[in-house]
Amino acid sequence: MEKIPPRTVARLIIYRKILNSLIYEGVSHIFSRKLAEMAGCTPEQVRRDLMAIGYQGSTVSGYDVSELEYSIGYVMDDPEGVKIAIVGGGLLGRAILDYCYWRYPNFSTFLSFSNEKDISDKVYHGCKCYTMKQIEEVLEMETVDIVILAIESEHVQNLANRLVKSGVIGILNYTPIHLDLPSEVFVEDMDLMLAIDKAAFFVKHETHIKKKKKKKK
Amino acid sequence: MEKIPPRTVARLIIYRKILNSLIYEGVSHIFSRKLAEMAGCTPEQVRRDLMAIGYQGSTVSGYDVSELEYSIGYVMDDPEGVKIAIVGGGLLGRAILDYCYWRYPNFSTFLSFSNEKDISDKVYHGCKCYTMKQIEEVLEMETVDIVILAIESEHVQNLANRLVKSGVIGILNYTPIHLDLPSEVFVEDMDLMLAIDKAAFFVKHETHIKKKKKKKK
């Protein structure tokens, strides 16, 4: 298959999430117009994105929800599963581990690195737990696709450098530190502060618009 | 000031995060070239974005890191602060509350809604805690700018409808459910599954490229 552009990938993931919600609600078919409305894009974009993965709907009944969800998964998912390591055994690290455990029961392997003495050296939700010091040693033996950074530490950049040196090329960064890493490493900023700042700005702006509108009346 | 385009806002927030990391490291000045490299955009974009908020650096020493951080904050932040409500008192809800508490000490007011009996009806980190049933009653009395959804529940759409009906126009959605809400409501999808799927795809693709390169040798 041809290379899928990053923005198409991002939209496919959103379509899939919507489709999963629809399956849950018992909806069997959906038209591109409705899917586009729910995903915040245009029907043409939906049709183009789905053509890119070789999927076409029926003009009479629209897309088959389960079939389409399967098709997107077929393109997106690695049959070998995703191997995830979580760094951080605090509230957030444990919340993420809980979340992953219920969402990816047969899909992935998990490792956890932590300095919390009550977690290290145990198996939690089938996830092997190690101390931070063991990172290099463990990554030498196990292939990890994505590392989730959920720590409260000043040495995040240093830690990220160690991970990249050990071959990690995918990082989800929940820390407030901006990571300076080689461009071939995929880093997604999951920092709550970024999201709050963005939401706050738009909410403020929306309020501002409303106030203006009210004044105009 | 003129309306700032959403993509500029998103970049300004990232610049600010980088500047905060630099302040922490004791860096006093930065050139647009380096800032662009760290933010993953072009130097021209950095200069244009900062011109949009009326800030210009020196060609000799670059941007003053603290001054620029202040200028971005001046444009972005509401002097009245951001009022945040967190729905969900599980591990994730508490992790978010802990995070916010340390990050926004004098900046915001927090409310927490939860069905967990040990949290409801208490004050935790200066945050007033209520039960989910009280949402309408509390939002009638208190203005909330952003609601963070950190629940594990099947009724998230219904809950989001209740929030929007009570006047909420900013939602950070940590649930795996895709919310179908009016377009004037700002919704940011914080779902970990979306991020894992995206990271997994790019990591897989990157691996694929490397394998191809190796074969070519």
XYZ file of C-alpha atoms in Angstrom:
434
model
C 0.000 0.000 0.000
C 1.106 3.556 -0.717
C 2.344 5.697 2.158
C -0.619 7.309 3.969
C -0.089 11.014 4.771
C 0.144 11.818 8.531
C -3.047 13.922 8.520
C -4.997 11.083 6.901
C -3.662 8.731 9.579
C -4.814 11.131 12.295
C -8.314 11.276 10.739
C -8.519 7.483 10.220
C -7.848 7.039 13.939
C -10.688 9.436 14.752
C -13.084 7.695 12.332
C -12.235 4.432 14.005
C -12.983 5.829 17.425
C -16.361 7.112 16.186
C -17.106 3.734 14.572
C -16.331 1.966 17.847
C -18.773 4.266 19.673
C -21.391 3.524 16.975
C -20.850 -0.258 17.248
C -21.346 0.103 20.973
C -24.621 1.965 20.343
C -25.784 -0.722 17.888
C -25.625 1.476 14.761
C -24.987 -0.706 11.665
C -24.534 1.836 8.841
C -23.399 5.444 8.467
C -23.227 7.898 5.559
C -20.049 9.859 4.836
C -21.955 13.079 5.558
C -22.763 12.032 9.142
C -19.296 10.545 9.747
C -17.745 13.795 8.496
C -19.975 15.862 10.782
C -18.974 13.746 13.802
C -15.266 13.882 12.906
C -15.276 17.616 12.192
C -14.264 17.377 8.527
C -15.940 17.342 5.103
C -17.749 14.361 3.453
C -15.293 14.631 0.527
C -12.390 14.232 2.951
C -13.995 11.149 4.505
C -14.518 9.562 1.094
C -10.973 10.406 -0.018
C -9.430 9.053 3.222
C -11.352 5.789 2.985
C -10.522 5.383 -0.707
C -6.846 5.700 0.347
C -7.231 2.489 2.368
C -9.243 0.868 -0.423
C -12.687 1.125 1.164
C -15.829 2.287 -0.608
C -19.348 2.542 0.832
C -22.716 1.867 -0.775
C -24.566 4.935 -2.088
C -27.819 3.384 -0.809
C -26.962 2.425 2.761
C -23.638 4.192 3.387
C -20.692 2.495 5.115
C -21.062 -0.765 7.030
C -19.850 0.350 10.478
C -18.263 -2.943 11.630
C -16.702 -3.678 8.248
C -15.195 -0.201 8.014
C -13.882 -0.391 11.582
C -12.219 -3.699 10.680
C -10.735 -2.240 7.469
C -9.183 0.709 9.274
C -7.808 -1.642 11.939
C -6.369 -3.882 9.228
C -4.361 -0.968 7.836
C -3.431 0.600 11.181
C -2.671 -2.302 13.491
C 0.470 -4.358 13.560
C -0.521 -8.053 13.815
C 2.449 -8.541 16.136
C 0.858 -6.106 18.596
C 2.225 -2.961 20.125
C 4.768 -3.238 22.879
C 4.400 -0.447 25.375
C 6.530 0.573 28.334
C 5.278 3.006 30.944
C 7.798 5.035 32.907
C 6.348 6.250 36.187
C 4.536 4.395 38.929
C 2.627 7.320 40.449
C -1.119 7.985 40.160
C -0.857 8.844 36.451
C 1.361 5.887 35.561
C -1.012 3.509 37.309
C -4.076 5.163 35.716
C -2.511 4.637 32.273
C -1.613 1.032 33.063
C -5.183 0.358 34.224
C -6.535 1.982 31.092
C -4.251 -0.002 28.768
C -4.980 -3.230 30.577
C -8.711 -2.998 29.909
C -8.370 -1.651 26.384
C -5.639 -3.891 24.951
C -6.143 -7.236 26.683
C -4.730 -9.490 23.915
C -3.015 -6.900 21.894
C 0.163 -5.810 23.597
C 2.979 -6.455 25.984
C 3.596 -4.006 28.774
C 6.584 -3.096 30.842
C 6.651 -0.611 33.672
C 9.636 1.313 34.995
C 9.335 3.056 38.284
C 11.221 4.159 41.359
C 8.251 3.411 43.592
C 9.411 0.525 45.743
C 5.924 -1.002 46.032
C 5.666 -1.450 42.250
C 9.174 -2.337 41.099
C 10.056 -5.987 40.758
C 6.434 -7.169 40.622
C 3.864 -8.165 38.024
C 0.860 -5.828 37.928
C -2.025 -6.555 35.520
C 0.315 -8.968 33.720
C 2.831 -6.168 33.302
C 6.420 -6.752 34.354
C 7.695 -3.961 36.598
C 11.296 -2.815 36.802
C 13.253 0.011 38.385
C 14.375 2.997 36.303
C 17.993 1.866 36.648
C 17.190 -1.288 34.656
C 15.990 0.594 31.534
C 19.057 -0.130 29.359
C 19.359 -3.715 30.523
C 15.653 -4.476 29.898
C 15.465 -2.671 26.528
C 18.451 -4.708 25.426
C 16.349 -7.867 25.829
C 12.846 -6.630 24.956
C 11.666 -4.694 21.905
C 9.517 -1.743 22.919
C 7.499 0.225 20.327
C 6.207 3.083 22.459
C 7.287 4.497 25.795
C 4.798 6.502 27.817
C 6.495 9.042 30.089
C 4.340 9.601 33.149
C 6.866 10.801 35.660
C 7.311 13.850 37.853
C 11.002 14.434 37.497
C 13.491 17.085 36.558
C 15.579 14.659 34.563
C 13.080 13.868 31.818
C 15.329 15.008 28.968
C 18.157 12.857 30.254
C 15.779 9.904 30.602
C 14.442 10.440 27.068
C 18.022 10.477 25.747
C 18.658 7.141 27.471
C 15.497 5.672 25.925
C 16.385 6.868 22.428
C 19.921 5.509 22.842
C 18.346 2.147 23.699
C 16.443 2.188 20.394
C 13.056 3.705 21.354
C 11.521 5.725 18.483
C 8.022 6.445 19.830
C 7.308 8.508 22.967
C 4.065 9.775 24.492
C 5.172 12.588 26.766
C 2.851 13.338 29.708
C 5.460 15.498 31.456
C 5.496 19.317 31.265
C 9.069 19.221 29.885
C 9.549 19.839 26.169
C 11.793 17.093 24.796
C 14.576 17.966 22.392
C 15.083 14.715 20.421
C 16.192 13.667 16.915
C 13.482 14.300 14.306
C 13.122 10.596 13.493
C 11.711 9.971 16.988
C 7.912 10.274 17.096
C 6.993 12.372 20.150
C 3.386 13.206 21.020
C 2.919 15.869 23.672
C 0.188 14.675 26.030
C 0.841 17.392 28.604
C -2.369 18.501 30.269
C -1.113 22.067 30.598
C -0.910 22.459 26.809
C -4.479 21.220 26.479
C -5.780 23.453 29.283
C -4.039 26.507 27.794
C -5.495 25.792 24.358
C -9.003 25.116 25.649
C -8.861 28.192 27.893
C -7.899 30.403 24.981
C -10.713 29.171 22.758
C -13.283 29.251 25.529
C -12.254 32.815 26.365
C -12.455 33.754 22.734
C -15.873 32.110 22.332
C -17.112 34.009 25.396
C -15.694 37.154 23.869
C -17.641 36.511 20.647
C -20.852 35.924 22.590
C -20.375 39.123 24.558
C -19.814 41.045 21.342
C -22.928 39.509 19.801
C -24.958 40.428 22.843
C -23.720 44.000 22.685
C -24.693 44.246 19.027
C -28.312 43.309 19.737
C -5.757 42.691 19.098
C -6.691 40.893 15.892
C -8.059 37.359 16.127
C -5.186 34.837 16.291
C -5.664 31.803 14.004
C -6.103 28.459 15.865
C -2.859 26.988 14.459
C -0.883 30.018 15.642
C -2.450 29.597 19.091
C -1.401 25.931 19.148
C 2.178 26.901 18.236
C 2.321 29.791 20.737
C 1.405 27.305 23.477
C 4.240 25.023 22.389
C 6.740 27.932 22.272
C 5.695 28.840 25.775
C 6.266 25.316 27.009
C 9.739 25.311 25.438
C 10.508 28.731 26.972
C 9.483 27.447 30.394
C 11.856 24.507 30.013
C 14.616 26.936 28.966
C 13.967 29.221 31.955
C 14.237 26.167 34.146
C 17.594 25.332 32.542
C 18.831 28.910 33.041
C 18.918 29.836 29.316
C 18.408 33.609 28.888
C 18.212 34.090 25.088
C 17.200 32.036 22.078
C 17.260 32.612 18.313
C 14.193 31.954 16.154
C 16.135 29.242 14.324
C 16.715 27.215 17.509
C 13.175 27.824 18.818
C 11.789 26.663 15.457
C 13.940 23.541 15.536
C 12.696 22.678 19.048
C 9.061 23.360 18.128
C 9.211 21.441 14.854
C 8.421 24.384 12.558
C 10.310 26.953 10.446
C 12.129 30.099 11.712
C 9.845 32.201 9.441
C 6.798 30.708 11.159
C 8.225 31.516 14.602
C 8.910 35.121 13.576
C 5.451 35.515 11.998
C 3.686 33.998 15.037
C 5.533 36.272 17.460
C 4.914 39.324 15.271
C 1.194 38.440 15.519
C 1.396 39.006 19.279
C 3.512 42.112 18.804
C 6.848 40.662 19.844
C 10.133 41.153 18.039
C 13.546 39.797 18.994
C 16.972 41.352 18.648
C 18.997 40.274 15.604
C 22.113 40.266 17.797
C 21.007 38.240 20.828
C 17.702 36.685 19.705
C 14.616 36.585 21.923
C 14.776 37.251 25.654
C 13.392 33.958 26.994
C 11.650 35.308 30.136
C 10.281 38.389 28.370
C 8.899 36.312 25.511
C 7.340 33.786 27.902
C 5.661 36.705 29.687
C 4.426 38.198 26.398
C 2.837 34.933 25.265
C 1.214 34.518 28.685
C -0.106 38.076 28.497
C -1.936 37.265 25.258
C -3.024 33.753 26.214
C -4.034 33.951 29.852
C -7.234 35.343 31.254
C -6.340 37.552 34.249
C -9.459 36.225 35.972
C -7.947 32.733 35.840
C -9.321 29.530 34.408
C -12.026 27.707 36.280
C -11.718 23.973 35.843
C -14.012 21.147 36.873
C -12.838 17.544 36.837
C -15.440 14.814 36.437
C -14.167 11.504 37.781
C -12.568 10.619 41.103
C -10.681 7.484 40.034
C -6.922 7.156 39.559
C -6.917 9.372 36.465
C -9.164 12.065 37.962
C -6.958 12.250 41.037
C -3.766 12.260 38.933
C -5.129 15.235 36.967
C -6.164 17.051 40.122
C -2.700 16.513 41.633
C -1.121 17.753 38.422
C -3.292 20.880 38.228
C -2.775 21.615 41.893
C 0.986 21.854 41.529
C 0.932 23.625 38.150
C -1.750 26.259 38.701
C -1.430 27.181 42.377
C -2.736 30.755 42.145
C -4.275 30.573 38.779
C -7.520 28.692 38.953
C -10.499 27.418 40.841
C -11.230 23.737 40.800
C -14.328 21.674 41.284
C -14.501 17.915 41.264
C -17.522 15.732 40.498
C -17.370 12.107 41.367
C -19.394 9.127 42.435
C -16.587 7.842 44.611
C -17.944 8.143 48.124
C -14.540 8.817 49.669
C -14.056 11.939 47.561
C -17.506 13.518 47.272
C -18.455 16.193 49.759
C -14.867 16.957 50.777
C -12.197 19.496 49.975
C -9.109 17.957 48.347
C -6.104 20.164 47.446
C -8.407 23.181 47.978
C -10.811 21.730 45.432
C -14.486 21.435 46.342
C -15.811 17.937 45.637
C -19.401 17.138 44.683
C -21.365 14.147 43.470
C -22.278 13.772 39.792
C -25.928 14.362 40.639
C -25.101 17.907 41.745
C -23.649 18.990 38.371
C -26.581 21.199 37.276
C -27.060 22.689 40.719
C -23.345 23.547 41.128
C -22.900 24.897 37.566
C -25.885 27.165 38.185
C -23.899 28.861 40.959
C -20.321 28.606 39.665
C -18.893 29.584 36.280
C -16.720 26.827 34.864
C -14.505 27.422 31.814
C -13.249 23.907 31.155
C -14.496 20.498 32.208
C -12.066 17.584 32.188
C -13.846 14.256 31.661
C -11.852 11.520 33.399
C -14.524 8.912 33.993
C -14.991 5.277 33.091
C -18.650 5.252 32.212
C -20.995 4.290 29.422
C -23.038 7.448 29.815
C -20.384 9.954 28.771
C -22.417 11.416 25.885
C -25.379 11.944 28.178
C -23.120 13.557 30.771
C -21.539 15.828 28.128
C -25.037 16.900 27.011
C -25.866 17.821 30.619
C -22.658 19.866 30.900
C -23.296 21.736 27.642
C -26.889 22.413 28.706
C -25.464 23.937 31.897
C -23.344 26.341 29.820
C -19.993 24.529 29.527
C -18.226 25.304 26.219
C -14.795 23.716 26.783
C -14.223 19.989 27.343
C -11.053 17.908 27.597
C -12.205 14.383 26.905
C -10.071 11.597 28.414
C -12.718 8.919 27.773
C -12.624 6.563 24.776
C -16.105 7.753 23.724
C -16.328 10.160 20.775
C -18.552 13.078 21.800
C -21.176 14.400 19.400
C -21.639 18.030 20.524
C -22.568 21.390 18.937
C -19.693 22.867 16.914
C -19.380 25.912 19.201
C -18.214 23.636 22.036
C -14.421 23.251 22.118
C -13.631 19.552 22.598
C -10.074 18.229 22.786
C -9.691 14.467 22.554
C -7.149 13.394 25.167
C -7.879 9.693 24.794
C -4.753 7.614 25.261
C -5.926 5.043 22.715
C -5.882 7.631 19.928
C -2.342 8.610 20.864
C -1.146 4.997 21.113
C -2.713 4.159 17.724
C -1.074 7.175 16.101
C 2.329 6.539 17.688
C 2.137 2.835 16.828
C 1.409 3.594 13.192
C 4.326 5.998 12.837
C 6.726 3.786 14.750
C 5.722 0.848 12.559
C 6.174 2.953 9.477
C 9.563 4.229 10.656
C 10.657 0.639 11.308
C 9.408 -0.224 7.848
C 11.536 2.575 6.323
C 14.604 1.406 8.247
C 14.075 -2.182 7.093
C 13.768 -0.986 3.515
C 16.944 1.075 3.838
C 18.791 -1.895 5.259
C 17.657 -4.070 2.370
C 18.891 -1.519 -0.147
C 22.411 -1.595 1.278
